[in-house]
Amino acid sequence: MKVLKRLTAANMIWVITAYVCLFLSIIIQFFWTIRIGMIADAIVSREKIEIKFMFIMFAILLASCLFIYLKSLAGKYATERMAHTLRMDFAGKLLKSEREAIGGYEAMSKAQNELTASSEGLSGIFDVIEQFLSGILALIFLLFANLRFTLIVLGPLIAVVLLINRIGKNLPGLVNAAMDKRISNNKTAYMIISNFEAVKVFGAEEFFEEKFKKELEEWGRLETKKERISAVTNSVSGILSQLPLLILFGVGALLIWRGYMTIGTLMIFLNMTGSFIRTITNLPSWVVRIKQFLVHLSRTDIASEIQH
Amino acid sequence: MEPIIFGENLSFSYKEKEILKDLNFAFKKGERVGIVGESGSGKSTFLRLLAGLLSPTEGVVSVAGETKAEGIIKKISMVMQEAMLMPLTIKENITLGKDVPKERINEVIKAAKLDGWIDSLEEGIDTYLGDRANEISGGQAQRIAIARAMLKDADIILLDEPTSSLDKETTTEVLEALDRLMEGKTVVHVTHHPDLLKGYDRIITVKEGRFYE
Ligand SMILES: Nc1ncnc2c1ncn2[C@@H]1O[C@H](COP(=O)(O)OP(=O)(O)OP(=O)(O)O)[C@@H](O)[C@H]1O
Ligand SMILES: [Mg+2]
């Protein structure tokens, strides 16, 4: 968290711009969804659609395009700047340290892995926040629009989340173990290269090959296990995430037949719920991702402290 | 007596750059040979040829009856300027994965004067040198490298400035360990310090790719 705060503070203007654009682009999307619902209602009741209405639609579409563009531009720029700050901080510390540039293979290898993982994580985090925000805003909208209807759909959703959460429980530990193995593989490879002559003179090729193979196998084993669990998690969550929609359709159809709801409103609800469902089903994996990212980020600090 | 190391019309080039030119030499078994010369003159290159780490561009190099690099490398032991320690335990750094009886390991540890320090470590010889590899002193590192070389027990010892990165006091300690390593062996020692070559049988100066004695 410390590192993240520092990175954000150093690039405040860009971070704020990115999030303002993000917020606006989501809100404008909502307007679009609502208008589409209104058109559907007009079609069903064979009303005439006014030219003015179409103009507004067109304006919303333009604004939406503009903000999606601005959001992704500002987001990428902010992310890149933060990653740059991170790398420069690290390089600066390295320069200031008394030791030779290579403060042990382990420290270097670790720091490089952590830096790469952190930079990748930074751009991933922006996507996560974007989806999370649009889900939450959708929920707020739904609660205000029709409290009872929303709550009926929410019930099964929470069950789904709990279920997926249980299946994916040992995933974070595995991911960490696999990453540590990768670092260790890296280390062995680097060790052989930088001590090539000693390895040859003392006939240690086999020893290192064996070591490398063992580590590779271990990593492969962890990676397969990880993939297997996430495959199960993903397919189960894929099937289960359809369940609330089914409920929504059923309840919605009933309400329309009874005249409590229009087709347009149901369309809006489907769209908004879809956005919220995505958020809820992905939430556990996002939490894991963010946690991992924060661990990597904090480790870049540890890695640079080793140098001193 | 047949020389244990000899070269005939030995030349070596990195790409187009000729480093060693048409060398003829012969070292007898048990001889101590010092190699001096300016930086970049080709001393390390020469030693790598004797070690089987490089092969001649032209001519022949013969070491303990071997003329192929794969054969030569088995006959020699080497200590270089850098100790080449790796993120392994002290023991693994010395044995590099070979199955060696405990008594033999203790023997080389004593001979390399590592026993006092290793006894003072909580985990002794199984102490992991990972991140600590840069915490141990240059002298300790170099003595581990010497123990490693002792274990191989080759008849020919090649030294490439093994003390040049050490300060005066540690140099004395490392030299004592080196003396044990060189006992009864044929030695080729590259150095910038001629005073380390006292009592050597021959001193060769490398200049512009040729030998002067
Ligand atoms: N791998 C290589 N590729 C190309 N040229 C090299 C390579 N290694 C060394 N050289 C060149 O060969 C020449 C001799 O190098 P060498 O290391 O043998 O010198 P040296 O006498 O050991 O020097 P020093 O006293 O500085 O250790 C140098 O000019 C060096 O730049
Ligand atoms: Mg040299």
XYZ file of C-alpha atoms in Angstrom, chain B residues 21-208:
188
model
C 51.171 -15.821 -31.852
C 53.001 -19.013 -32.744
C 54.006 -20.055 -29.216
C 56.311 -22.940 -28.408
C 56.739 -23.913 -24.792
C 57.204 -26.917 -22.517
C 56.596 -27.144 -18.746
C 57.966 -30.086 -16.765
C 56.017 -32.028 -14.169
C 56.187 -30.306 -10.781
C 57.433 -27.058 -12.255
C 56.078 -23.718 -11.032
C 55.608 -21.253 -13.842
C 54.717 -17.596 -13.329
C 53.088 -15.598 -16.109
C 53.295 -11.812 -16.052
C 52.554 -9.097 -18.590
C 50.512 -6.009 -19.232
C 46.760 -5.959 -18.961
C 45.200 -7.274 -22.151
C 48.377 -9.038 -23.279
C 46.638 -12.419 -23.343
C 47.598 -14.043 -20.015
C 44.078 -15.187 -19.157
C 43.561 -16.351 -22.712
C 46.684 -18.503 -22.431
C 45.484 -19.976 -19.147
C 42.074 -20.787 -20.672
C 43.846 -22.682 -23.442
C 45.745 -24.687 -20.809
C 42.432 -25.281 -19.018
C 40.586 -26.587 -22.052
C 38.106 -23.723 -21.815
C 39.318 -22.520 -25.229
C 40.839 -24.398 -28.148
C 43.782 -23.134 -30.213
C 43.069 -21.467 -33.534
C 46.263 -23.057 -34.850
C 48.895 -25.417 -33.519
C 48.731 -27.810 -30.603
C 48.394 -27.568 -26.881
C 48.984 -30.698 -24.867
C 48.161 -31.055 -21.183
C 48.834 -34.292 -19.310
C 48.739 -36.192 -22.560
C 45.452 -34.650 -23.709
C 45.145 -32.391 -26.726
C 41.351 -32.020 -26.950
C 39.590 -29.443 -24.788
C 37.181 -32.030 -23.309
C 40.112 -34.156 -22.254
C 42.264 -31.302 -20.960
C 39.552 -29.849 -18.729
C 39.452 -33.091 -16.730
C 43.155 -32.896 -15.914
C 43.338 -29.421 -14.422
C 42.051 -27.472 -11.467
C 41.676 -23.715 -11.484
C 41.277 -20.725 -9.184
C 40.287 -17.470 -10.770
C 40.132 -13.830 -9.721
C 36.439 -14.195 -8.958
C 35.608 -16.953 -6.495
C 32.486 -17.807 -8.549
C 30.369 -18.601 -5.526
C 26.779 -19.524 -6.189
C 23.548 -19.323 -4.224
C 24.018 -22.776 -2.716
C 25.257 -24.003 0.655
C 28.969 -23.836 1.499
C 29.174 -27.592 1.064
C 27.451 -27.524 -2.331
C 29.725 -24.686 -3.392
C 32.733 -26.864 -2.605
C 31.473 -30.173 -4.002
C 29.275 -28.790 -6.808
C 26.982 -31.752 -6.438
C 29.563 -34.486 -6.315
C 29.265 -37.312 -3.822
C 32.257 -36.825 -1.566
C 32.919 -38.595 1.770
C 32.623 -36.361 4.794
C 36.217 -36.956 5.874
C 37.502 -35.768 2.518
C 35.437 -32.582 2.754
C 36.724 -31.894 6.256
C 40.242 -32.438 4.977
C 40.000 -29.787 2.255
C 38.197 -27.401 4.593
C 41.108 -27.629 6.997
C 43.690 -27.326 4.256
C 41.936 -24.246 2.871
C 41.850 -22.801 6.409
C 38.067 -22.569 6.377
C 37.483 -24.718 9.472
C 37.605 -21.916 12.081
C 35.063 -19.794 10.255
C 32.743 -22.653 9.333
C 32.732 -23.917 12.961
C 31.609 -20.467 14.072
C 28.542 -20.616 11.807
C 25.310 -21.844 13.332
C 24.563 -24.172 10.440
C 28.203 -24.882 9.743
C 28.997 -26.261 6.321
C 25.304 -26.355 5.431
C 25.010 -22.585 5.689
C 23.224 -21.289 2.617
C 25.235 -18.668 0.758
C 22.265 -17.310 -1.236
C 21.858 -13.655 -0.525
C 24.749 -13.850 1.879
C 27.234 -14.657 -0.878
C 28.048 -10.959 -0.931
C 28.233 -10.757 2.858
C 31.123 -13.153 3.212
C 34.578 -11.660 2.825
C 36.618 -11.880 -0.347
C 39.157 -14.015 1.504
C 36.525 -16.478 2.667
C 35.047 -16.669 -0.815
C 38.436 -17.283 -2.375
C 39.258 -19.983 0.169
C 36.004 -21.740 -0.699
C 37.130 -21.627 -4.330
C 40.485 -23.090 -3.264
C 38.780 -25.889 -1.333
C 36.744 -26.606 -4.460
C 39.962 -26.805 -6.492
C 41.629 -29.048 -3.871
C 38.754 -31.491 -4.017
C 39.311 -32.070 -7.717
C 42.886 -33.129 -6.907
C 44.218 -32.560 -10.418
C 47.946 -32.723 -11.103
C 47.917 -29.332 -12.731
C 46.887 -26.148 -10.944
C 46.062 -23.026 -12.947
C 45.793 -19.716 -11.100
C 44.476 -16.526 -12.663
C 45.211 -13.630 -10.281
C 43.596 -15.403 -7.339
C 44.613 -12.679 -4.866
C 44.321 -9.533 -6.960
C 40.947 -8.488 -5.566
C 41.990 -8.950 -1.923
C 43.627 -6.620 0.583
C 47.056 -7.277 2.107
C 46.004 -9.200 5.241
C 43.523 -11.498 3.505
C 46.058 -12.072 0.750
C 48.440 -13.677 3.276
C 45.727 -16.061 4.494
C 44.700 -16.986 0.960
C 48.319 -17.492 -0.064
C 48.742 -19.997 2.764
C 45.732 -21.920 1.474
C 47.099 -21.698 -2.065
C 50.420 -23.157 -0.881
C 48.554 -26.219 0.336
C 46.736 -26.481 -2.990
C 49.997 -26.284 -4.977
C 51.888 -28.868 -2.907
C 53.506 -31.364 -5.236
C 51.629 -30.061 -8.297
C 52.541 -28.439 -11.574
C 51.509 -24.799 -11.306
C 50.882 -22.031 -13.821
C 50.187 -18.764 -12.008
C 49.115 -15.581 -13.785
C 49.681 -12.421 -11.753
C 50.457 -8.718 -11.861
C 52.634 -9.058 -8.754
C 56.066 -10.610 -9.481
C 56.761 -10.745 -5.714
C 54.182 -13.557 -5.488
C 56.366 -15.631 -7.779
C 59.371 -15.972 -5.438
C 60.928 -19.378 -5.680
C 59.155 -20.190 -8.965
C 61.111 -22.202 -11.506
C 60.304 -19.977 -14.456
C 58.792 -16.576 -15.082
C 57.375 -15.827 -18.514
C 56.445 -12.358 -19.708
C 53.685 -12.108 -22.326
C 54.086 -9.213 -24.722
C 52.290 -8.636 -27.999
